[in-house]
Short mmCIF file of C-alpha atoms and ligand atoms in Angstrom, two decimals:
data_model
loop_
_atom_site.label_atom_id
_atom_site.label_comp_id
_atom_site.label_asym_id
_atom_site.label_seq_id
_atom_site.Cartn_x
_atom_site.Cartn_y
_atom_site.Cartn_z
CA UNK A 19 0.00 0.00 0.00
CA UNK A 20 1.16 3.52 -0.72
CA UNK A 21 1.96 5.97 1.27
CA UNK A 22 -1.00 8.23 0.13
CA UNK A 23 -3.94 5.26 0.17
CA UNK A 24 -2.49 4.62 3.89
CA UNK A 25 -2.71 8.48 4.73
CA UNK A 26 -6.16 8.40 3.02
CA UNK A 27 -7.29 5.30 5.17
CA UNK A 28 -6.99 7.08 8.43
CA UNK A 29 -8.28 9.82 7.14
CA UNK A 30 -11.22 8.37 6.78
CA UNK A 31 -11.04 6.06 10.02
CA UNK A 32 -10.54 9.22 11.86
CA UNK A 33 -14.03 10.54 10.24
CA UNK A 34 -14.95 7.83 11.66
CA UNK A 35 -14.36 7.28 14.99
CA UNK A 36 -14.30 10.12 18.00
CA UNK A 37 -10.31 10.41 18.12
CA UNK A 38 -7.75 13.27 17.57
CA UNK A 39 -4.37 12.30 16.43
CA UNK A 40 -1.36 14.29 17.85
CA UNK A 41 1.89 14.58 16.58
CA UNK A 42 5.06 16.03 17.62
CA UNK A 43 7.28 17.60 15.48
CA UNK A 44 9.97 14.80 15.43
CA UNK A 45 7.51 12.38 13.58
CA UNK A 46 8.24 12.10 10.02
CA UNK A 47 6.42 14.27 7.74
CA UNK A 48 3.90 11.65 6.40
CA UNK A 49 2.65 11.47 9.89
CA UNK A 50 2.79 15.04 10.51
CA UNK A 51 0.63 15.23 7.73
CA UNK A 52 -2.40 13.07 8.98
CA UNK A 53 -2.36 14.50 12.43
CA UNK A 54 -5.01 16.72 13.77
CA UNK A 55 -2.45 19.56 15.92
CA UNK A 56 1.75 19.08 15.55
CA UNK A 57 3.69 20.43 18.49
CA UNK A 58 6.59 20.48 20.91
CA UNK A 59 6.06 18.93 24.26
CA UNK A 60 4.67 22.57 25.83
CA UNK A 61 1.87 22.72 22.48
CA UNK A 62 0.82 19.04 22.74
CA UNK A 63 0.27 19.52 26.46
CA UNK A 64 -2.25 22.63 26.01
CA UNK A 65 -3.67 21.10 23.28
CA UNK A 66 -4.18 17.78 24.93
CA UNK A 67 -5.63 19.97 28.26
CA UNK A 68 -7.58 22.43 26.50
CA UNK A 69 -8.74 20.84 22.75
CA UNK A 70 -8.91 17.34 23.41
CA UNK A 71 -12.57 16.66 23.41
CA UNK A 72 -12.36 13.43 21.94
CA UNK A 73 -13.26 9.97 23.62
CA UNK A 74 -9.54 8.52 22.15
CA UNK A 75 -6.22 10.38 21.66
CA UNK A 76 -3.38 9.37 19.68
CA UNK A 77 0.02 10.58 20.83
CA UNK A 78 2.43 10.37 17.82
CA UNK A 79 5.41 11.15 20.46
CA UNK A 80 7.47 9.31 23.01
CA UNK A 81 6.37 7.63 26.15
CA UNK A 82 6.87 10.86 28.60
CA UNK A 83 4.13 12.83 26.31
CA UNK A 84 1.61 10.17 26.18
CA UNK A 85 1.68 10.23 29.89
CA UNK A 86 1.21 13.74 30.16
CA UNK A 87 -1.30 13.74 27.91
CA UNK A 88 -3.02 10.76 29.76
CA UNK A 89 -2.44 12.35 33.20
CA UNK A 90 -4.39 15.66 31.81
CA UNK A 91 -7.41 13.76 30.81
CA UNK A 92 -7.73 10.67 32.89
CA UNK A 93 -11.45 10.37 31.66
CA UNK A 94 -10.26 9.68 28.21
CA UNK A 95 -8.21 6.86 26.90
CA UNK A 96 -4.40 7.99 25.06
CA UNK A 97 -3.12 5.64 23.04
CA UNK A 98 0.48 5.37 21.85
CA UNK A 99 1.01 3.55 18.16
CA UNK A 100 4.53 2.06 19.82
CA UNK A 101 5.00 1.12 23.56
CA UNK A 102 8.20 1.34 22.55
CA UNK A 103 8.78 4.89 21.48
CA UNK A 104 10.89 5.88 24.71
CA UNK A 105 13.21 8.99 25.58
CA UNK A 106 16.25 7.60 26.86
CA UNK A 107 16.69 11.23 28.80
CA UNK A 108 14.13 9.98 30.64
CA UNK A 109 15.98 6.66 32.40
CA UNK A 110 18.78 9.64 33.66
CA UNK A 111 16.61 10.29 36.23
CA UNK A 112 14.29 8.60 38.48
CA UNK A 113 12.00 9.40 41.37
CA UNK A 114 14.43 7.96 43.94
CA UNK A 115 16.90 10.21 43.06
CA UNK A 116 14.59 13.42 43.43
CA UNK A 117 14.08 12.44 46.94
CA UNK A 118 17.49 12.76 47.55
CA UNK A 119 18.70 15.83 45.98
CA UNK A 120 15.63 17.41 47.81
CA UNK A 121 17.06 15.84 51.37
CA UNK A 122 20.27 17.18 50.29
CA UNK A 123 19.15 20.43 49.67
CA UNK A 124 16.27 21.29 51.37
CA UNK A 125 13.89 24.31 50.57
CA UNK A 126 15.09 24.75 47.16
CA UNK A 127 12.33 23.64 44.58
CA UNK A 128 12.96 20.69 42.08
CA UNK A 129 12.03 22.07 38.28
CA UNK A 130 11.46 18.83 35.89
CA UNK A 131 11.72 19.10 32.84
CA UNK A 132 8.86 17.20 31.10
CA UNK A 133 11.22 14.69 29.77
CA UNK A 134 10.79 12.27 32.54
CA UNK A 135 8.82 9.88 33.90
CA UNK A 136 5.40 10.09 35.15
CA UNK A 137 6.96 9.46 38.77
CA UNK A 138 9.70 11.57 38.77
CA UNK A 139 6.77 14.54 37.99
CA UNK A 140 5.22 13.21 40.84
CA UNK A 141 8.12 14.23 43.38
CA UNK A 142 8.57 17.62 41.59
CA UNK A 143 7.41 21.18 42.34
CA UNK A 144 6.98 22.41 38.92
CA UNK A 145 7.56 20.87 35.27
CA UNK A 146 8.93 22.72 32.36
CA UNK A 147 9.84 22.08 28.84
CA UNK A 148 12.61 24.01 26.65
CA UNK A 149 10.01 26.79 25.42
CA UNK A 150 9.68 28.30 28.95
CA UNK A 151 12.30 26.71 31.67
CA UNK A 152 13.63 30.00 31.96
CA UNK A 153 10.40 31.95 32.93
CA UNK A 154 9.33 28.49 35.10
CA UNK A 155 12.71 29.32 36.56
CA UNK A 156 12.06 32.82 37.57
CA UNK A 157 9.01 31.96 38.85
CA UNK A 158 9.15 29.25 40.95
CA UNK A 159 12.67 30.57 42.69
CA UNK A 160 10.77 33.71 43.37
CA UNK A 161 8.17 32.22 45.39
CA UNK A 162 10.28 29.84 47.05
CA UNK A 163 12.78 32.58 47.54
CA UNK A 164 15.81 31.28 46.48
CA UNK A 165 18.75 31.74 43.92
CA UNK A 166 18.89 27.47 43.33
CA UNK A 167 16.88 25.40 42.20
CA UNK A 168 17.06 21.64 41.53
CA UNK A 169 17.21 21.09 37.72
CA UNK A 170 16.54 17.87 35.40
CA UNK A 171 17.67 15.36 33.69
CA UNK A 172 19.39 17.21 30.96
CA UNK A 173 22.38 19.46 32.26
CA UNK A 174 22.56 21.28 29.15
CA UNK A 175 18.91 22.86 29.34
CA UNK A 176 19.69 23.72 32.95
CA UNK A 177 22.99 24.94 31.77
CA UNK A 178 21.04 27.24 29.08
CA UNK A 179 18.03 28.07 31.96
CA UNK A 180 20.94 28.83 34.14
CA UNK A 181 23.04 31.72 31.27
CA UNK A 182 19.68 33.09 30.72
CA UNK A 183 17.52 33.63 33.86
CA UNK A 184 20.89 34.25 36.25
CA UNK A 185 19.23 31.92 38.60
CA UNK A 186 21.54 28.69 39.60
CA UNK A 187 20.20 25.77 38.37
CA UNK A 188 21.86 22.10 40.28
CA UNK A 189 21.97 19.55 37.96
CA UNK A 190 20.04 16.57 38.75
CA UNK A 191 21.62 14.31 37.18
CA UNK A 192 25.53 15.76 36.80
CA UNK A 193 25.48 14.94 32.70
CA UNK A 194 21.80 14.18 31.73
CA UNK A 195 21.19 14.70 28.52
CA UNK A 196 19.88 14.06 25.01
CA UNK A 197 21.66 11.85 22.52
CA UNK A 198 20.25 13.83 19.47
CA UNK A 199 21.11 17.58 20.20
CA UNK A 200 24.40 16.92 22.61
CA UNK A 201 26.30 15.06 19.59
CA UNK A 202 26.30 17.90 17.55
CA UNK A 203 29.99 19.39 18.33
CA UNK A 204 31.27 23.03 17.88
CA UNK A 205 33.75 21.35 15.04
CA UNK A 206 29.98 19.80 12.96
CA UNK A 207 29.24 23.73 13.40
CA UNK A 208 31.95 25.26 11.95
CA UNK A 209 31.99 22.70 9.37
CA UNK A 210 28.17 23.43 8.06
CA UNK A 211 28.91 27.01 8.28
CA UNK A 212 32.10 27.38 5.91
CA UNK A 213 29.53 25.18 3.86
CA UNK A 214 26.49 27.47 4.17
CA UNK A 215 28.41 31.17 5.51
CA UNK A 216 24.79 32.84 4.80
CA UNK A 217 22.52 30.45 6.64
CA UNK A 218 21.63 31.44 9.85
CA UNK A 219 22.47 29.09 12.79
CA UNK A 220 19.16 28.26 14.68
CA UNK A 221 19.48 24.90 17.78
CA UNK A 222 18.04 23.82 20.23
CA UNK A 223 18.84 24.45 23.92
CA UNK A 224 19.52 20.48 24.99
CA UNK A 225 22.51 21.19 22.40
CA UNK A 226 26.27 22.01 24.30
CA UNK A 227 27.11 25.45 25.33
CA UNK A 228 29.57 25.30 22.58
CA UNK A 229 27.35 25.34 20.25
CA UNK A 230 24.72 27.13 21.63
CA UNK A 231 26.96 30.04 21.65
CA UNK A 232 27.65 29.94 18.00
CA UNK A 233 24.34 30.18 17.24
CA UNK A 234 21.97 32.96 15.75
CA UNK A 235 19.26 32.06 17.68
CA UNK A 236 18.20 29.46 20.51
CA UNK A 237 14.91 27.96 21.30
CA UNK A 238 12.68 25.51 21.53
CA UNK A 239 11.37 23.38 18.16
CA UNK A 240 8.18 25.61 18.48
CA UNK A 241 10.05 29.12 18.68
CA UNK A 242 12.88 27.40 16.18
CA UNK A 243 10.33 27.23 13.87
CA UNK A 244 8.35 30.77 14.66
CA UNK A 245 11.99 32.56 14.24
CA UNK A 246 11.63 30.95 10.60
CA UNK A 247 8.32 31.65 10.15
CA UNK A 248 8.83 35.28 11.28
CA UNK A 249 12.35 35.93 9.46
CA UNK A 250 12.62 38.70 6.29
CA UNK A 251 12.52 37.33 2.97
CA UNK A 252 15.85 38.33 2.93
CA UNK A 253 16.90 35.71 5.43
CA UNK A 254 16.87 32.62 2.94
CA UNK A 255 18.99 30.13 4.21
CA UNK A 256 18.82 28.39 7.63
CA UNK A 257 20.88 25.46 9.40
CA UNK A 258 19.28 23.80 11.79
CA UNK A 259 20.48 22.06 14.77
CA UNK A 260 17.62 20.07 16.08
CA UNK A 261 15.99 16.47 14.94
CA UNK A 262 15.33 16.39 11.12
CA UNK A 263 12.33 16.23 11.41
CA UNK A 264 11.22 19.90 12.38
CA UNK A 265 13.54 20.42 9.17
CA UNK A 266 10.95 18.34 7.18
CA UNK A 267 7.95 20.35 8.58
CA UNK A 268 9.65 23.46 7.54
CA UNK A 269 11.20 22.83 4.53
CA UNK A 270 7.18 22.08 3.55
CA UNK A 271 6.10 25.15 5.50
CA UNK A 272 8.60 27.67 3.74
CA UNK A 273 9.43 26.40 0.35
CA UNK A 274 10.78 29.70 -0.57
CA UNK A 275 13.54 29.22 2.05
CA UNK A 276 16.61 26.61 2.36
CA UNK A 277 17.17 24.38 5.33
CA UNK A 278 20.55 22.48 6.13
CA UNK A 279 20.94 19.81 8.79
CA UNK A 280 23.74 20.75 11.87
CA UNK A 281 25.06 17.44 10.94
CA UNK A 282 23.86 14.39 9.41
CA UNK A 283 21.66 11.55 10.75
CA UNK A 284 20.05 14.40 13.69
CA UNK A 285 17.42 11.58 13.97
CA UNK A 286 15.66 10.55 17.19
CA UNK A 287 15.02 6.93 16.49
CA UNK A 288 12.95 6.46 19.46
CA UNK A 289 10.76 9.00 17.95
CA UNK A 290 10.41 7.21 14.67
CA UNK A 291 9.19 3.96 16.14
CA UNK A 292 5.85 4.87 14.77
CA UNK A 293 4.46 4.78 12.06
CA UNK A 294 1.22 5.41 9.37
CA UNK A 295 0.58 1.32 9.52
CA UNK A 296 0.62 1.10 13.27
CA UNK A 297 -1.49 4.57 13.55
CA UNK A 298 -4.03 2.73 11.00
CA UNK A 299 -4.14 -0.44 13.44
CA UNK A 300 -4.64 1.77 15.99
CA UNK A 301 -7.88 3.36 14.68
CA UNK A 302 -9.33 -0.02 13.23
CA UNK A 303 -8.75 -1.42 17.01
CA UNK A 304 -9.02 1.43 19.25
CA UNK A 305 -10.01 -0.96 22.55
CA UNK A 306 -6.78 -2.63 22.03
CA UNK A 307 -5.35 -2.18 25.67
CA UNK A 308 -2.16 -3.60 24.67
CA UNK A 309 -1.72 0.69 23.71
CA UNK A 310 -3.20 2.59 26.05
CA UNK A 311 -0.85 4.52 27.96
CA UNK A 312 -2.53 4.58 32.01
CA UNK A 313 -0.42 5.91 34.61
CA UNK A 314 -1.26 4.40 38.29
CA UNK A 315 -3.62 6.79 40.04
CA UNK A 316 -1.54 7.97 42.68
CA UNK A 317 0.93 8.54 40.74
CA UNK A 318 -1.32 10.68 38.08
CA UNK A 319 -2.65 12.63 40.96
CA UNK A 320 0.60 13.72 42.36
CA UNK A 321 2.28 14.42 39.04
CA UNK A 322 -0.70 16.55 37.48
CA UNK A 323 -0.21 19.50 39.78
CA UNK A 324 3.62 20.17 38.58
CA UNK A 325 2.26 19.87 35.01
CA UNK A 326 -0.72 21.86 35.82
CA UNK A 327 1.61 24.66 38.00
CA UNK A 328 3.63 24.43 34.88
CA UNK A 329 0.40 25.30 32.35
CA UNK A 330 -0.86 27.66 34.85
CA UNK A 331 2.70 29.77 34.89
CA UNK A 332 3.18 29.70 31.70
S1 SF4 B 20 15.00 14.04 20.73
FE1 SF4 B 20 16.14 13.59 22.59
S2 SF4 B 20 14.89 14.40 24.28
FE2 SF4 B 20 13.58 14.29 22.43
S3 SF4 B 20 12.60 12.27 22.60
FE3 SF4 B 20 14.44 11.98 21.35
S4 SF4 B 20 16.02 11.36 22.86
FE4 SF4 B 20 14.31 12.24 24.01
#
């Protein structure tokens, strides 16, 4: 079957049945393309809170979003299209661990980032994701009152939270981080740009300070792809040091404009373990509990108020 009578299929399965599809932006395009709202992990939350009126959800992401998504509507069931479609940033830190940097350093607040397990939110004060760690940040160590606060798993977003908001941030883990962004090296940079010397650099801030500091501009995928969206038609050319596919998305988005990859093979295979034939199983068998993402009760109700704290700062 083609790609385009598979896209068509749950299309029309979707017409179907009472579902909305989410996607993030590190699905391949062909999936991007069926889904109902694309995001990054802040977007898919708000949308899963706030437009998810649906009796079924399907979360094109990894593991850690599903849950979210699941945690913020626990009367609805979220289904994933791979139980196997897991951040590894994720296993850097678990709830155990929390407990102990908090013993350790008591009063200061513990800021998650949403790339973590459903339990680790549960022992947090707040959750964040790259598009607004630094306000979270502000906030929370103003009304705690403190210049810390207790940062993770990935060191190089608290390291990037930290240069921005002035406001120290203790890694929790020491060197959490994500395999993707942290393997592009300042050397891949200045390779790319004696290649491309009029493309703007634009990364993401889970990428080394290294390279962060070479860079044009740093955000999140969703403000990556609004600096794009919003740049003069002068500024044609743009290297991008995130997962190919927000590339993908934009490189449909802004034909007129030219996109070149920070260094090859910026793929997040975990986030490619779906998809268009698993997503069309998935609608044809939508009481298959084998994918329904359902995070313990206790556990739900203890992590939602971080993620809702988080919503409600931000
Ligand atoms: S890109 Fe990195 S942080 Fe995002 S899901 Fe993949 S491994 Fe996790």
């Amino acid at each position: 079957m083609t790609v385009k009578q598979l896209q068509e299929d749950i299309l029309n399965l979707k017409n179907q049945n009472d579902v909305l599809v989410l996607a993030h932006y590190y699905q391949s395009i062909e999936i991007q393309e069926i889904a109902d709202f694309i995001g990054d992990s802040l977007g898919l939350s708000r949308t899963a809170k706030e437009k998810a009126n649906t009796e079924y959800i399907i979360f094109a992401g990894v593991d850690f979003m599903a849950e979210t998504a699941s945690i913020l509507n626990q009367d609805k069931h979220v289904l994933i299209p791979n139980y196997e479609s897991c951040c590894p940033m994720a296993a850097f830190l678990t709830p155990e661990m929390v407990k102990e940097f908090k013993r350790n350093n008591p009063g200061l607040p513990a800021v998650i980032y949403v790339n973590s397990t459903a339990a680790v939110k549960a022992e947090s004060d707040i959750c964040c994701t790259s598009a607004n760690a630094v306000e979270i940040v502000k906030k929370i160590s103003n009304e705690f009152e403190v210049d810390s606060v207790l940062f993770g798993p990935d060191a190089n977003l608290a390291d990037y939270t930290e240069q921005i908001s002035g406001i120290n941030c203790i890694n929790m883990p020491e060197s959490g981080h994500c395999y993707v962004h942290s393997q592009i090296t300042i050397e891949d940079i200045k390779t790319v740009k004696e290649k491309y010397p009029k493309a703007k650099l634009i990364v993401h801030p889970e990428c080394i300070r290294g390279v962060r500091e070479l860079a044009n501009y740093v955000g999140s995928t969703s403000r990556m792809y609004n600096y794009v969206r919003d740049s003069s038609s002068e500024e044609k050319e743009f290297i991008i040091g995130t997962e190919v596919g927000l590339l993908e998305r934009m490189a449909q988005d802004f034909p007129e404009k030219s996109f070149y990859l920070a260094k090859d093979k910026l793929v997040c295979y975990n986030m490619k373990k779906h998809n268009l034939e698993l997503i069309k199983y998935l609608l044809e068998n939508l009481d298959d509990k084998a994918f329904e993402v359902k995070v313990p009760l206790e556990i739900a109700k203890k992590a939602l108020k971080p993620i809702e704290k988080m919503l409600d700062f931000s």
